[in-house]
Every structure is written in structure tokens, then in C-alpha cells.
Amino acid sequence: MKKVLAAMLALLFVLAPVSGYAAAKYTLELNADKLQRGERLTLSGTAEGDVNVKIVSPDKTTFYLDVIESAGGSFKKTITIPQEADFAPYGVYHLAASNGAATLSKTFAVTDADGNYPQEPSEGGGGGVIIAPPSNAIPADAGTATGSGIEPDQAPNGTYIVGSDTLTSAAGQAGDAVTIKLPASSGMSGSALEFPAQALNTLRSNHKDLVIVSGNATVRIPAEAIAADNAGQETNIRIVLNTALTDDAKNAIAGSLGSNADYHSSGAVVTVAIQLVSSGTATEIHDLGKPATVKLKLTNEQAKTVAADLAGAYFVNGSELEYVGGKAESGTFTFLVNHFSTYAILEYAKTFIEMKGHWAEQAVKSLAAKHIVTGVDERHYVPGRGITRAEFATMLMRSVAWNGKADVPAGTDPFKDVPAGSYYADAVTQAASLGIVTGYQGAFRPNDGITREEAVVALVRAAQYFDLASPGKGAPAFADAKSISAWAATAVNEAWTQGLIEGDGKQFHPKKSVTRAEVAVMIGRLLPAGSL
């Protein structure tokens, strides 16, 4: 039974997104009807939504389970047939693939070099191979707990396992998290970790997070992130963490980047998958109830290929990029995710034609890499143009969100002139709920230009959500200090002492409209400098 279980997770599989959109028709194709051990079976077709795949081996046990995501109406999956006879017995395999209410079936055979599948003796020396269906039960004492840390056991099939008693023991000694440490090699091989789903209830009731360390990657999952309240006794959580830059990961990155020359890959990638495994069925868990924290340690070679100030984590699916954010510190990149999939560390060195050699070039480039500022079109930033109050609030709240230290309370739009659905509505509402912006007699005046003193007041209010080191500057000595409004004077002094503003060296120009270049430099001074 253990050997057949091994077949389920000893498979080497890669996901290769297929471009092009297919209609609602559900189709399934196999690349071969006969294969030898070591060869690859490719499943492909068209579908809307996930495709649940189950393959049953000739001995009537489950050979393979997976949930394949479709991309652009198509799906594709490649499975390597194991070399070992115990894992891949000769004979006919039955494949069932479900998409919604529709199920398609196929068969294929694993044969010898002559195309035959001779009967192989079992370990007991009989004629055929008759093995009972595998059980999902994990021994309660699997793994070793030392304090809040756990070293998992490795099952015969290569899966790393932790039992419920072991998790409970570690939770009782943990501060705020239980840590499961996998061998360093597991991150590159994509080995699976399994533990009873009901153990999550233990972590949740004790308010403990779950930390998984695998090679150069660390994932911290809040106990509330995964819903497993209704999990049965033999339902397991399966987590696969893979940091290998496989050909398919490369293809997914290349497909997502397309011809955009502003992006450059560091080669650092992490794929995380979570499944609920019960009664021979694996159900993918896509969305998390609370964000998980991912830390990825870059190699020296990877770190040399990107600039820390321009690097970010991106969700890649082979067709588009989704910026996730993240910060680089001492060679480690940290970012938050709301769902698990494949993420890559990319450098985004946006080029604006008129910014080359400009005094605000580096600030604009850094903020563009963090998707805080954008150009007026693909290649122009127009640094000397003034900005509106709505534009400034949007940029400032993007920076607050990027830093991730503000707990934004739920709020309603307090302004009569901020229409719901406008691009700036959420940013203005959030900024108001944090006390960063205020209005004028119930109006925000979103389309008015923002003056330097207005911008500085909001900037100083936002500074509490950043870790600023005081440069030790004294009070400012602006020649036009008397022209600064009384309501802005204190903020201007604080912004000066915190190193957020400099003026032109002599004057502050409080009533002058702030420019797009000046805003980039001001906001850039709020943000911490990264290091790789």
C-alpha cells in the first residue's frame, strides 16, 4: 500500500499555460496511448475553470490526483511516468477529468519496450498486484517537536508528514507560531508536506501561525487563512513549496512579460500550492482568509541581476503580470500574498523619455517600480506638470499600502464631491479615515491643483505609517516663512526636520502648485531603502 501511495507524489509534473482563448466547449486529449516508464504523458484541452484529474492504476489504486488551472480557456499538464515498477506497474490506466458537471475519460497503457505489459509479481510472490486502497491517515506522533519547531518524518513515498500530536505539542510551547522545517533540498525538488487538516483548529484556537521553512523560502500562514472546520478525520492539508526555476516557470515568466523590455527577471521564483486531500480527492485552496507572508532568500547571482529599489514580487500566470509588492532587505525579499500560485522577483526599470538626467529621475524610477506613480502615457512622465488633490491622495495611499503598516479602518466616503466609482474614490476615503486628508466644508475638491503646503500637511500625517530616521536637522530658515499658512506651519517644520522637504535652498513657496517631479521626491523620502 505504501508503494502505491508513493506513485501519487513521486511524479514530476510541470504546468505549462497555453495561450489563446477557447469557447465553453470542454475537450481532453492525451499525447499518447502507450508509454514506457520514464516517458511523459501530456494532458491538454479546452475548459473554463479548473479541471480535476484522477488517474487509477492497473491495480485499482489512485495513481495521480491534481487540480489543473485553465489559462485563457485552455489547460495543459505534463506528468513523468516513474521509472520504478512499484510506482508505475505495467497495464492500462484509467483517467477521469472533471470540469464542472462534465467528466471526460481516457485510457493509456504503461508498457515495456516491445509495447507489452507483462504481469509483474507482487512482493509476496503471487501472480498479480492486489493492494488495498491507500489511507490518508498520518500517525499522530509523526515528526519530532523541539520547542515550537518541528522536523517532519519522511514517508516511504517521499512526502514529509507531521502528526496531530506533534503539532499540538509544538503549539503548546510556541510563542506566536509553530515552525516546520523541511530539508533544504525539498524546496528545489518540490516535495510535499502533509499534516491532518484538523490540526489547523488547534493552531487557530491557540492563536498560532504556521511557518514552513524549505531551503531559501519561508512561508508564514495565519491559522485563520485556511478554512478546514468541516474537515474529516482523514482529511489532510498538503502543501508543496517549490523554488526551482523550471522550464515551465521560465515560460510562465516569459509569457507574462511578453515584449516589455522594462522588466528583467532575477531568476528567483517560488510556487506554493495548498490542497485538501480527502477520500482520494484533492481540492485546491486558492484564496486565503488572511494574507500569508513569503520570504525568499536570493542567491548572490540572483541579487546581482536586479536593483533592490526596482525589484518587486509579481504573480505570473503565463499571460499577464500582477504586482504584489514586497521589500528587499539583506538579500531576502519579503512579500504578502492573498492566494498561492507562482511568484517571481522581477526588476521593473521604467524608462520615461524626458526623465533621463532629470534631478528627480531616480525617485520617479523607484516609485514607478513600486507602481506608486505612472506616466501620462507609456513613455512620458511630464515632471513639471502640477497634480490634482485626487492624484496626490492616490499616490500617497499607494505608498502607504506598499509599506503595509497602516491598518485602514472601514469607512464611508465623507465628501460630497468624490463620486463612487471614480479612480480616486477608495484612496481618498482611506486617506480620510486615517486622518491624512481633510476637506473644505464637506468637499474634497478632487480636481483642484494641490499646493506645496497642502501636500506637506498630508505628507507629515502619512509619515506616522513609515519608519523614518531623523536626519537631525534644525528648524528651517525659509525666507518666505511668513507666507506659510498658520495651519501648515507646524507640518512644514516637521517635514523639514524629518528630511521630507528641502525647498529651493532659500524659499519654500507654500502657495505654489506642487509638480509631479516634486511629489515623487517627497514620497520617495518616506520609503525605506532596500538592500540585496
Short mmCIF file of C-alpha atoms in Angstrom, two decimals:
data_model
loop_
_atom_site.label_atom_id
_atom_site.label_comp_id
_atom_site.label_asym_id
_atom_site.label_seq_id
_atom_site.Cartn_x
_atom_site.Cartn_y
_atom_site.Cartn_z
CA MET A 1 0.00 0.00 0.00
CA LYS A 2 2.82 2.42 0.85
CA LYS A 3 4.44 1.83 -2.50
CA VAL A 4 1.31 2.67 -4.36
CA LEU A 5 0.91 5.80 -2.28
CA ALA A 6 4.38 6.77 -3.44
CA ALA A 7 3.23 6.88 -7.01
CA MET A 8 0.90 9.72 -6.23
CA LEU A 9 3.64 12.13 -5.13
CA ALA A 10 6.75 10.74 -6.82
CA LEU A 11 5.54 12.14 -10.11
CA LEU A 12 7.45 15.03 -11.58
CA PHE A 13 4.92 17.42 -13.02
CA VAL A 14 5.01 20.87 -14.55
CA LEU A 15 2.30 23.23 -15.58
CA ALA A 16 2.58 24.93 -18.94
CA PRO A 17 -0.08 27.57 -19.63
CA VAL A 18 -1.42 27.56 -23.16
CA SER A 19 -2.19 30.80 -24.93
CA GLY A 20 -5.33 31.53 -26.83
CA TYR A 21 -8.93 31.57 -25.74
CA ALA A 22 -11.25 28.64 -26.19
CA ALA A 23 -15.02 28.66 -26.14
CA ALA A 24 -17.04 26.95 -23.47
CA LYS A 25 -16.60 23.52 -25.09
CA TYR A 26 -14.77 21.09 -22.81
CA THR A 27 -12.21 18.84 -24.53
CA LEU A 28 -9.47 16.47 -23.38
CA GLU A 29 -6.55 14.97 -25.30
CA LEU A 30 -3.58 12.74 -24.39
CA ASN A 31 -0.33 12.83 -26.30
CA ALA A 32 0.00 9.02 -26.32
CA ASP A 33 -1.96 5.86 -25.63
CA LYS A 34 1.16 3.82 -24.77
CA LEU A 35 4.17 4.96 -22.77
CA GLN A 36 7.22 3.42 -21.19
CA ARG A 37 8.48 4.20 -17.72
CA GLY A 38 10.36 7.49 -17.71
CA GLU A 39 8.37 8.93 -20.60
CA ARG A 40 5.97 11.85 -20.33
CA LEU A 41 2.20 11.89 -20.53
CA THR A 42 0.67 15.22 -21.54
CA LEU A 43 -2.94 16.11 -20.85
CA SER A 44 -4.34 19.09 -22.74
CA GLY A 45 -7.60 20.54 -23.86
CA THR A 46 -10.05 23.41 -23.55
CA ALA A 47 -12.08 24.28 -20.47
CA GLU A 48 -13.48 27.16 -18.50
CA GLY A 49 -12.33 26.89 -14.90
CA ASP A 50 -10.34 24.20 -13.10
CA VAL A 51 -10.04 20.62 -14.29
CA ASN A 52 -9.96 17.89 -11.61
CA VAL A 53 -7.89 14.92 -12.71
CA LYS A 54 -7.77 11.43 -11.23
CA ILE A 55 -5.80 8.53 -12.69
CA VAL A 56 -6.37 4.97 -11.47
CA SER A 57 -3.58 2.44 -12.00
CA PRO A 58 -3.98 -1.17 -13.18
CA ASP A 59 -4.04 -2.38 -9.56
CA LYS A 60 -7.14 -0.23 -8.94
CA THR A 61 -5.38 2.27 -6.65
CA THR A 62 -5.20 6.00 -7.14
CA PHE A 63 -2.12 6.77 -9.21
CA TYR A 64 -2.41 10.54 -9.56
CA LEU A 65 -4.59 13.42 -8.31
CA ASP A 66 -4.43 17.07 -9.27
CA VAL A 67 -6.38 20.23 -9.99
CA ILE A 68 -5.26 21.88 -13.22
CA GLU A 69 -5.93 25.58 -13.70
CA SER A 70 -7.02 26.71 -17.14
CA ALA A 71 -5.47 29.84 -18.63
CA GLY A 72 -7.23 31.65 -21.45
CA GLY A 73 -9.69 28.81 -21.86
CA SER A 74 -7.02 26.12 -22.24
CA PHE A 75 -5.12 23.77 -19.94
CA LYS A 76 -2.05 21.57 -20.19
CA LYS A 77 -0.23 19.32 -17.77
CA THR A 78 2.79 17.05 -18.21
CA ILE A 79 3.40 14.05 -15.97
CA THR A 80 6.56 11.95 -15.93
CA ILE A 81 5.85 8.24 -15.54
CA PRO A 82 8.10 6.99 -12.69
CA GLN A 83 10.92 4.61 -13.55
CA GLU A 84 10.24 2.28 -10.64
CA ALA A 85 7.98 -0.74 -11.21
CA ASP A 86 6.42 -0.30 -7.78
CA PHE A 87 5.33 3.20 -8.67
CA ALA A 88 4.24 2.57 -12.26
CA PRO A 89 3.08 -1.03 -12.82
CA TYR A 90 2.53 -2.26 -16.36
CA GLY A 91 -1.04 -2.20 -17.61
CA VAL A 92 -3.96 0.03 -18.53
CA TYR A 93 -4.56 3.27 -16.61
CA HIS A 94 -7.95 4.96 -16.44
CA LEU A 95 -8.05 8.75 -16.42
CA ALA A 96 -11.14 10.79 -15.46
CA ALA A 97 -11.09 14.60 -15.80
CA SER A 98 -13.98 16.69 -14.49
CA ASN A 99 -14.82 20.27 -15.38
CA GLY A 100 -17.93 21.48 -13.63
CA ALA A 101 -20.63 18.89 -14.24
CA ALA A 102 -18.84 17.39 -17.24
CA THR A 103 -16.45 14.41 -16.96
CA LEU A 104 -14.29 13.06 -19.78
CA SER A 105 -12.47 9.72 -19.63
CA LYS A 106 -9.37 8.40 -21.36
CA THR A 107 -7.11 5.38 -21.04
CA PHE A 108 -3.42 4.81 -21.66
CA ALA A 109 -1.04 1.94 -21.04
CA VAL A 110 2.39 1.68 -19.45
CA THR A 111 4.30 -0.96 -21.41
CA ASP A 112 7.75 -2.45 -21.87
CA ALA A 113 9.97 -1.60 -24.84
CA ASP A 114 8.04 -4.06 -27.03
CA GLY A 115 4.70 -2.43 -26.31
CA ASN A 116 3.58 -5.22 -23.97
CA TYR A 117 2.63 -5.08 -20.30
CA PRO A 118 3.68 -8.40 -18.73
CA GLN A 119 2.32 -9.31 -15.35
CA GLU A 120 4.71 -8.49 -12.54
CA PRO A 121 4.88 -10.45 -9.28
CA SER A 122 3.96 -8.76 -6.04
CA GLU A 123 6.33 -8.68 -3.10
CA GLY A 124 4.55 -11.77 -1.75
CA GLY A 125 5.46 -13.75 -4.89
CA GLY A 126 1.90 -14.28 -6.19
CA GLY A 127 0.61 -13.68 -9.67
CA GLY A 128 -0.82 -10.16 -9.78
CA VAL A 129 -0.61 -7.00 -7.77
CA ILE A 130 -3.58 -6.65 -5.41
CA ILE A 131 -3.14 -3.80 -2.99
CA ALA A 132 -5.76 -2.21 -0.76
CA PRO A 133 -6.68 1.41 -1.40
CA PRO A 134 -4.36 3.78 0.42
CA SER A 135 -5.36 5.50 3.66
CA ASN A 136 -4.83 9.20 4.24
CA ALA A 137 -4.23 8.68 7.96
CA ILE A 138 -0.98 10.16 9.29
CA PRO A 139 0.41 8.69 12.51
CA ALA A 140 -0.34 11.06 15.38
CA ASP A 141 3.29 11.03 16.52
CA ALA A 142 4.83 11.62 13.06
CA GLY A 143 7.62 14.18 13.23
CA THR A 144 9.70 15.45 16.14
CA ALA A 145 8.82 18.57 18.10
CA THR A 146 11.55 20.53 19.85
CA GLY A 147 10.05 23.56 21.49
CA SER A 148 7.95 25.31 18.85
CA GLY A 149 9.92 23.75 16.00
CA ILE A 150 9.11 20.51 14.17
CA GLU A 151 11.24 18.24 12.00
CA PRO A 152 8.85 16.15 9.90
CA ASP A 153 9.22 12.48 9.14
CA GLN A 154 9.53 11.33 5.56
CA ALA A 155 7.04 8.71 4.40
CA PRO A 156 8.11 5.91 2.03
CA ASN A 157 6.57 7.84 -0.86
CA GLY A 158 8.82 10.85 -0.24
CA THR A 159 6.14 13.02 1.36
CA TYR A 160 7.08 14.83 4.57
CA ILE A 161 4.49 14.25 7.30
CA VAL A 162 3.64 15.71 10.69
CA GLY A 163 1.10 14.14 13.07
CA SER A 164 -1.59 15.84 15.12
CA ASP A 165 0.04 15.09 18.49
CA THR A 166 3.33 16.55 17.30
CA LEU A 167 1.64 19.75 16.14
CA THR A 168 -0.27 20.02 19.42
CA SER A 169 2.94 19.60 21.41
CA ALA A 170 4.72 22.32 19.43
CA ALA A 171 1.72 24.66 19.68
CA GLY A 172 1.78 24.32 23.46
CA GLN A 173 5.37 25.56 23.56
CA ALA A 174 5.18 28.16 20.82
CA GLY A 175 5.10 31.90 21.15
CA ASP A 176 3.13 33.13 18.16
CA ALA A 177 3.95 30.43 15.61
CA VAL A 178 4.80 26.78 15.05
CA THR A 179 7.67 26.23 12.61
CA ILE A 180 8.02 23.16 10.40
CA LYS A 181 11.49 22.95 8.91
CA LEU A 182 11.90 20.86 5.77
CA PRO A 183 15.27 19.74 4.40
CA ALA A 184 16.97 22.41 2.29
CA SER A 185 16.76 20.23 -0.82
CA SER A 186 12.97 19.96 -0.62
CA GLY A 187 12.46 23.47 -1.98
CA MET A 188 14.20 22.65 -5.23
CA SER A 189 12.52 19.27 -5.62
CA GLY A 190 9.01 20.45 -4.77
CA SER A 191 8.45 17.75 -2.15
CA ALA A 192 5.07 17.77 -0.43
CA LEU A 193 4.31 18.32 3.25
CA GLU A 194 1.15 16.79 4.74
CA PHE A 195 -0.50 17.04 8.14
CA PRO A 196 -4.03 16.45 9.44
CA ALA A 197 -6.38 19.27 8.48
CA GLN A 198 -7.95 19.25 11.95
CA ALA A 199 -4.58 20.31 13.38
CA LEU A 200 -5.32 23.76 11.97
CA ASN A 201 -8.11 24.04 14.52
CA THR A 202 -5.53 23.50 17.26
CA LEU A 203 -3.37 26.28 15.87
CA ARG A 204 -6.35 28.57 15.45
CA SER A 205 -7.64 28.03 18.98
CA ASN A 206 -4.17 28.77 20.32
CA HIS A 207 -3.75 31.80 18.03
CA LYS A 208 -0.62 30.35 16.43
CA ASP A 209 0.56 30.89 12.88
CA LEU A 210 2.17 28.12 10.86
CA VAL A 211 5.65 28.77 9.46
CA ILE A 212 7.13 26.46 6.84
CA VAL A 213 10.84 26.70 6.04
CA SER A 214 12.15 24.99 2.94
CA GLY A 215 15.61 25.84 1.67
CA ASN A 216 15.73 29.52 0.69
CA ALA A 217 11.97 30.04 1.13
CA THR A 218 9.86 30.68 4.22
CA VAL A 219 6.07 30.91 4.24
CA ARG A 220 4.13 32.15 7.26
CA ILE A 221 0.44 31.19 7.12
CA PRO A 222 -2.01 32.62 9.67
CA ALA A 223 -4.12 29.85 11.21
CA GLU A 224 -7.25 31.68 10.07
CA ALA A 225 -6.04 31.71 6.45
CA ILE A 226 -7.20 28.18 5.61
CA ALA A 227 -10.77 27.05 6.25
CA ALA A 228 -10.77 23.45 7.49
CA ASP A 229 -13.57 23.49 10.07
CA ASN A 230 -15.52 20.71 8.35
CA ALA A 231 -12.52 18.51 7.59
CA GLY A 232 -12.90 14.84 8.45
CA GLN A 233 -10.58 12.67 10.50
CA GLU A 234 -8.64 11.50 7.44
CA THR A 235 -8.56 14.85 5.62
CA ASN A 236 -5.05 16.19 5.23
CA ILE A 237 -3.55 19.52 4.26
CA ARG A 238 -0.97 19.12 1.51
CA ILE A 239 1.47 21.97 0.90
CA VAL A 240 4.01 21.99 -1.92
CA LEU A 241 6.66 24.70 -1.91
CA ASN A 242 8.93 24.79 -4.96
CA THR A 243 11.72 27.31 -5.64
CA ALA A 244 13.17 25.63 -8.72
CA LEU A 245 13.33 27.73 -11.88
CA THR A 246 11.94 25.02 -14.13
CA ASP A 247 11.45 25.38 -17.88
CA ASP A 248 7.75 25.88 -17.28
CA ALA A 249 8.42 28.60 -14.70
CA LYS A 250 10.67 30.30 -17.23
CA ASN A 251 7.95 30.02 -19.87
CA ALA A 252 5.34 31.42 -17.48
CA ILE A 253 7.57 34.42 -16.73
CA ALA A 254 8.42 34.97 -20.40
CA GLY A 255 4.77 34.69 -21.40
CA SER A 256 3.74 37.17 -18.72
CA LEU A 257 6.43 39.68 -19.68
CA GLY A 258 5.79 39.48 -23.41
CA SER A 259 7.86 42.06 -25.27
CA ASN A 260 8.03 44.57 -22.40
CA ALA A 261 11.72 45.45 -22.18
CA ASP A 262 11.28 47.40 -18.92
CA TYR A 263 11.13 44.15 -16.93
CA HIS A 264 14.02 41.87 -16.08
CA SER A 265 13.85 38.55 -14.24
CA SER A 266 16.13 37.80 -11.31
CA GLY A 267 15.59 34.08 -11.75
CA ALA A 268 14.13 33.85 -8.24
CA VAL A 269 10.75 32.14 -8.23
CA VAL A 270 8.51 30.38 -5.74
CA THR A 271 5.46 28.25 -6.36
CA VAL A 272 3.20 27.38 -3.45
CA ALA A 273 0.20 25.07 -3.70
CA ILE A 274 -2.21 24.03 -0.93
CA GLN A 275 -4.71 21.18 -1.23
CA LEU A 276 -7.28 19.50 0.97
CA VAL A 277 -6.85 15.75 0.42
CA SER A 278 -9.74 13.50 1.38
CA SER A 279 -11.07 10.14 0.17
CA GLY A 280 -8.87 10.10 -2.90
CA THR A 281 -9.81 13.63 -3.95
CA ALA A 282 -7.56 16.68 -3.86
CA THR A 283 -9.23 20.10 -3.71
CA GLU A 284 -7.11 23.12 -4.45
CA ILE A 285 -7.26 26.01 -1.98
CA HIS A 286 -6.78 29.20 -3.97
CA ASP A 287 -7.83 32.14 -1.81
CA LEU A 288 -6.65 32.70 1.75
CA GLY A 289 -8.75 34.10 4.57
CA LYS A 290 -5.80 36.23 5.69
CA PRO A 291 -2.62 37.16 3.77
CA ALA A 292 0.38 34.87 4.08
CA THR A 293 3.95 36.19 4.30
CA VAL A 294 6.56 34.81 1.88
CA LYS A 295 10.29 35.32 2.37
CA LEU A 296 12.62 34.36 -0.46
CA LYS A 297 16.39 34.45 0.05
CA LEU A 298 18.08 35.35 -3.22
CA THR A 299 21.38 33.78 -4.21
CA ASN A 300 24.33 36.09 -4.79
CA GLU A 301 23.92 35.57 -8.52
CA GLN A 302 20.23 36.44 -8.43
CA ALA A 303 20.82 39.51 -6.27
CA LYS A 304 23.39 40.85 -8.74
CA THR A 305 20.88 40.84 -11.61
CA VAL A 306 18.40 43.31 -10.09
CA ALA A 307 18.47 46.61 -8.20
CA ALA A 308 16.87 46.39 -4.77
CA ASP A 309 14.98 49.65 -5.26
CA LEU A 310 13.45 48.44 -8.52
CA ALA A 311 12.66 44.84 -7.58
CA GLY A 312 9.20 43.53 -6.77
CA ALA A 313 7.26 40.31 -6.43
CA TYR A 314 4.84 39.51 -9.24
CA PHE A 315 2.18 36.86 -9.70
CA VAL A 316 2.85 35.23 -13.09
CA ASN A 317 0.41 33.01 -14.93
CA GLY A 318 1.91 32.93 -18.41
CA SER A 319 -0.23 35.70 -19.87
CA GLU A 320 -0.06 38.71 -17.55
CA LEU A 321 1.69 40.19 -14.52
CA GLU A 322 0.13 41.18 -11.22
CA TYR A 323 2.27 43.34 -8.95
CA VAL A 324 2.31 42.08 -5.37
CA GLY A 325 4.90 44.42 -3.88
CA GLY A 326 7.47 43.41 -1.31
CA LYS A 327 10.70 44.71 0.16
CA ALA A 328 14.32 43.67 -0.14
CA GLU A 329 16.48 43.60 2.96
CA SER A 330 19.89 41.97 3.35
CA GLY A 331 19.34 39.74 0.34
CA THR A 332 15.89 38.49 1.36
CA PHE A 333 12.72 39.53 -0.44
CA THR A 334 9.54 39.63 1.67
CA PHE A 335 6.01 39.99 0.33
CA LEU A 336 2.38 39.25 1.21
CA VAL A 337 0.02 37.08 -0.85
CA ASN A 338 -3.75 36.59 -0.73
CA HIS A 339 -3.60 33.42 -2.80
CA PHE A 340 -0.93 30.83 -3.54
CA SER A 341 0.45 30.29 -7.02
CA THR A 342 3.72 31.13 -8.83
CA TYR A 343 5.53 34.34 -7.94
CA ALA A 344 8.70 35.75 -9.46
CA ILE A 345 11.07 38.50 -8.32
CA LEU A 346 11.39 40.94 -11.21
CA GLU A 347 13.11 44.26 -11.75
CA TYR A 348 10.96 47.00 -13.30
CA ALA A 349 13.20 49.77 -14.66
CA LYS A 350 10.62 52.02 -16.27
CA THR A 351 12.07 54.46 -18.80
CA PHE A 352 10.48 57.86 -19.39
CA ILE A 353 11.98 59.83 -22.26
CA GLU A 354 12.18 63.26 -20.59
CA MET A 355 13.46 61.91 -17.25
CA LYS A 356 16.95 60.94 -18.40
CA GLY A 357 19.35 63.10 -16.39
CA HIS A 358 16.50 64.86 -14.57
CA TRP A 359 17.05 65.69 -10.87
CA ALA A 360 14.01 63.54 -9.96
CA GLU A 361 14.92 60.63 -12.27
CA GLN A 362 15.82 58.12 -9.55
CA ALA A 363 12.80 58.98 -7.39
CA VAL A 364 10.42 58.58 -10.33
CA LYS A 365 12.06 55.33 -11.41
CA SER A 366 11.88 53.93 -7.87
CA LEU A 367 8.22 54.84 -7.40
CA ALA A 368 7.31 53.57 -10.87
CA ALA A 369 8.91 50.23 -9.96
CA LYS A 370 6.61 50.10 -6.94
CA HIS A 371 3.63 51.07 -9.12
CA ILE A 372 3.05 54.16 -7.00
CA VAL A 373 3.46 56.62 -9.90
CA THR A 374 2.72 56.16 -13.58
CA GLY A 375 3.38 58.16 -16.69
CA VAL A 376 0.85 60.28 -18.52
CA ASP A 377 1.39 57.75 -21.30
CA GLU A 378 3.69 54.79 -21.88
CA ARG A 379 6.89 56.86 -22.38
CA HIS A 380 6.25 60.29 -20.85
CA TYR A 381 6.10 61.37 -17.20
CA VAL A 382 5.86 65.20 -17.64
CA PRO A 383 7.73 66.05 -14.42
CA GLY A 384 6.92 69.77 -14.45
CA ARG A 385 3.16 69.39 -14.59
CA GLY A 386 1.15 70.12 -11.45
CA ILE A 387 -1.07 67.43 -9.95
CA THR A 388 -4.56 67.46 -8.54
CA ARG A 389 -5.60 66.74 -4.98
CA ALA A 390 -7.12 63.44 -6.16
CA GLU A 391 -3.89 62.41 -7.91
CA PHE A 392 -1.81 63.26 -4.84
CA ALA A 393 -4.10 61.32 -2.47
CA THR A 394 -3.93 58.32 -4.80
CA MET A 395 -0.11 58.34 -4.95
CA LEU A 396 0.21 58.86 -1.20
CA MET A 397 -2.16 56.00 -0.34
CA ARG A 398 -0.37 53.70 -2.78
CA SER A 399 2.82 54.37 -0.82
CA VAL A 400 1.05 53.72 2.49
CA ALA A 401 -0.34 50.45 1.12
CA TRP A 402 3.07 49.45 -0.23
CA ASN A 403 4.67 49.95 3.18
CA GLY A 404 1.97 47.78 4.77
CA LYS A 405 1.98 49.29 8.26
CA ALA A 406 -1.39 51.06 8.28
CA ASP A 407 -4.48 49.21 9.41
CA VAL A 408 -7.02 51.08 7.31
CA PRO A 409 -10.42 51.08 9.04
CA ALA A 410 -13.58 50.56 7.03
CA GLY A 411 -15.14 53.89 6.22
CA THR A 412 -17.61 55.67 4.00
CA ASP A 413 -16.82 58.50 1.63
CA PRO A 414 -17.14 61.68 3.73
CA PHE A 415 -17.01 64.07 0.78
CA LYS A 416 -19.93 65.25 -1.34
CA ASP A 417 -17.77 65.76 -4.46
CA VAL A 418 -16.00 62.38 -4.59
CA PRO A 419 -18.16 60.21 -6.87
CA ALA A 420 -18.37 56.50 -6.17
CA GLY A 421 -16.53 54.51 -8.81
CA SER A 422 -14.01 57.23 -9.59
CA TYR A 423 -10.41 56.07 -9.79
CA TYR A 424 -9.54 58.04 -6.65
CA ALA A 425 -12.62 57.30 -4.52
CA ASP A 426 -11.09 54.45 -2.48
CA ALA A 427 -7.79 56.28 -1.94
CA VAL A 428 -9.48 59.48 -0.78
CA THR A 429 -11.86 57.59 1.52
CA GLN A 430 -8.98 55.62 3.08
CA ALA A 431 -6.82 58.72 3.46
CA ALA A 432 -9.70 60.50 5.18
CA SER A 433 -10.33 57.55 7.54
CA LEU A 434 -6.65 57.68 8.58
CA GLY A 435 -6.78 61.44 9.05
CA ILE A 436 -4.27 62.07 6.25
CA VAL A 437 -6.56 64.36 4.24
CA THR A 438 -9.43 66.64 5.18
CA GLY A 439 -11.88 68.59 3.13
CA TYR A 440 -13.40 72.03 2.96
CA GLN A 441 -16.95 72.28 4.29
CA GLY A 442 -17.75 68.75 3.21
CA ALA A 443 -15.97 68.95 -0.16
CA PHE A 444 -12.60 67.48 -1.14
CA ARG A 445 -12.14 69.45 -4.38
CA PRO A 446 -10.52 66.47 -6.13
CA ASN A 447 -9.79 68.29 -9.39
CA ASP A 448 -8.13 71.34 -7.84
CA GLY A 449 -4.37 71.54 -8.01
CA ILE A 450 -2.62 70.85 -4.72
CA THR A 451 -0.24 73.43 -3.28
CA ARG A 452 3.09 72.69 -1.66
CA GLU A 453 1.83 73.47 1.83
CA GLU A 454 -1.28 71.32 1.36
CA ALA A 455 0.86 68.44 0.14
CA VAL A 456 3.28 68.75 3.06
CA VAL A 457 0.48 68.64 5.64
CA ALA A 458 -0.81 65.35 4.18
CA LEU A 459 2.75 64.05 3.84
CA VAL A 460 3.52 64.62 7.53
CA ARG A 461 0.26 62.99 8.59
CA ALA A 462 1.14 59.94 6.48
CA ALA A 463 4.69 59.80 7.89
CA GLN A 464 3.43 58.07 11.05
CA TYR A 465 2.93 54.92 8.95
CA PHE A 466 6.61 54.81 7.94
CA ASP A 467 9.80 54.21 9.89
CA LEU A 468 11.65 57.47 9.40
CA ALA A 469 15.06 58.10 10.86
CA SER A 470 15.54 61.72 11.91
CA PRO A 471 18.41 63.34 9.99
CA GLY A 472 18.99 65.68 12.96
CA LYS A 473 18.23 68.87 11.04
CA GLY A 474 17.36 72.02 12.93
CA ALA A 475 14.45 74.35 12.27
CA PRO A 476 14.06 75.57 8.67
CA ALA A 477 15.01 79.11 7.75
CA PHE A 478 12.85 79.78 4.71
CA ALA A 479 12.90 83.41 3.64
CA ASP A 480 9.18 83.20 2.83
CA ALA A 481 8.20 81.53 6.15
CA LYS A 482 5.69 84.30 6.91
CA SER A 483 3.70 83.40 3.81
CA ILE A 484 3.12 79.83 5.06
CA SER A 485 -0.46 79.43 6.30
CA ALA A 486 -0.81 79.07 10.06
CA TRP A 487 -2.50 75.67 9.68
CA ALA A 488 0.51 74.39 7.68
CA ALA A 489 3.42 75.95 9.58
CA THR A 490 3.92 73.12 12.07
CA ALA A 491 3.76 70.48 9.33
CA VAL A 492 6.33 72.36 7.22
CA ASN A 493 8.71 72.47 10.19
CA GLU A 494 8.23 68.74 10.86
CA ALA A 495 8.68 67.84 7.19
CA TRP A 496 11.95 69.79 7.18
CA THR A 497 13.31 68.16 10.33
CA GLN A 498 12.30 64.71 9.06
CA GLY A 499 14.14 65.30 5.79
CA LEU A 500 11.00 65.14 3.65
CA ILE A 501 11.41 68.59 2.05
CA GLU A 502 14.22 70.99 1.22
CA GLY A 503 12.70 73.89 -0.70
CA ASP A 504 14.87 75.58 -3.31
CA GLY A 505 17.54 76.30 -0.73
CA LYS A 506 16.11 79.68 0.21
CA GLN A 507 12.34 79.63 -0.02
CA PHE A 508 9.52 77.13 0.43
CA HIS A 509 6.96 78.63 -1.99
CA PRO A 510 3.93 77.42 0.01
CA LYS A 511 1.21 78.60 -2.40
CA LYS A 512 2.89 77.23 -5.49
CA SER A 513 1.45 74.10 -7.11
CA VAL A 514 3.50 71.03 -6.40
CA THR A 515 4.81 69.28 -9.51
CA ARG A 516 4.84 65.60 -10.44
CA ALA A 517 8.63 65.56 -10.02
CA GLU A 518 8.45 67.16 -6.55
CA VAL A 519 5.76 64.72 -5.40
CA ALA A 520 7.89 61.76 -6.48
CA VAL A 521 10.84 63.03 -4.46
CA MET A 522 8.70 63.81 -1.38
CA ILE A 523 7.01 60.40 -1.34
CA GLY A 524 10.28 58.67 -2.17
CA ARG A 525 11.78 60.07 1.04
CA LEU A 526 9.08 58.31 3.04
CA LEU A 527 10.04 54.87 1.74
CA PRO A 528 12.81 52.70 3.18
CA ALA A 529 15.82 51.86 1.05
CA GLY A 530 16.13 48.17 0.21
CA SER A 531 19.28 46.06 0.03
CA LEU A 532 20.25 42.91 -1.84
#
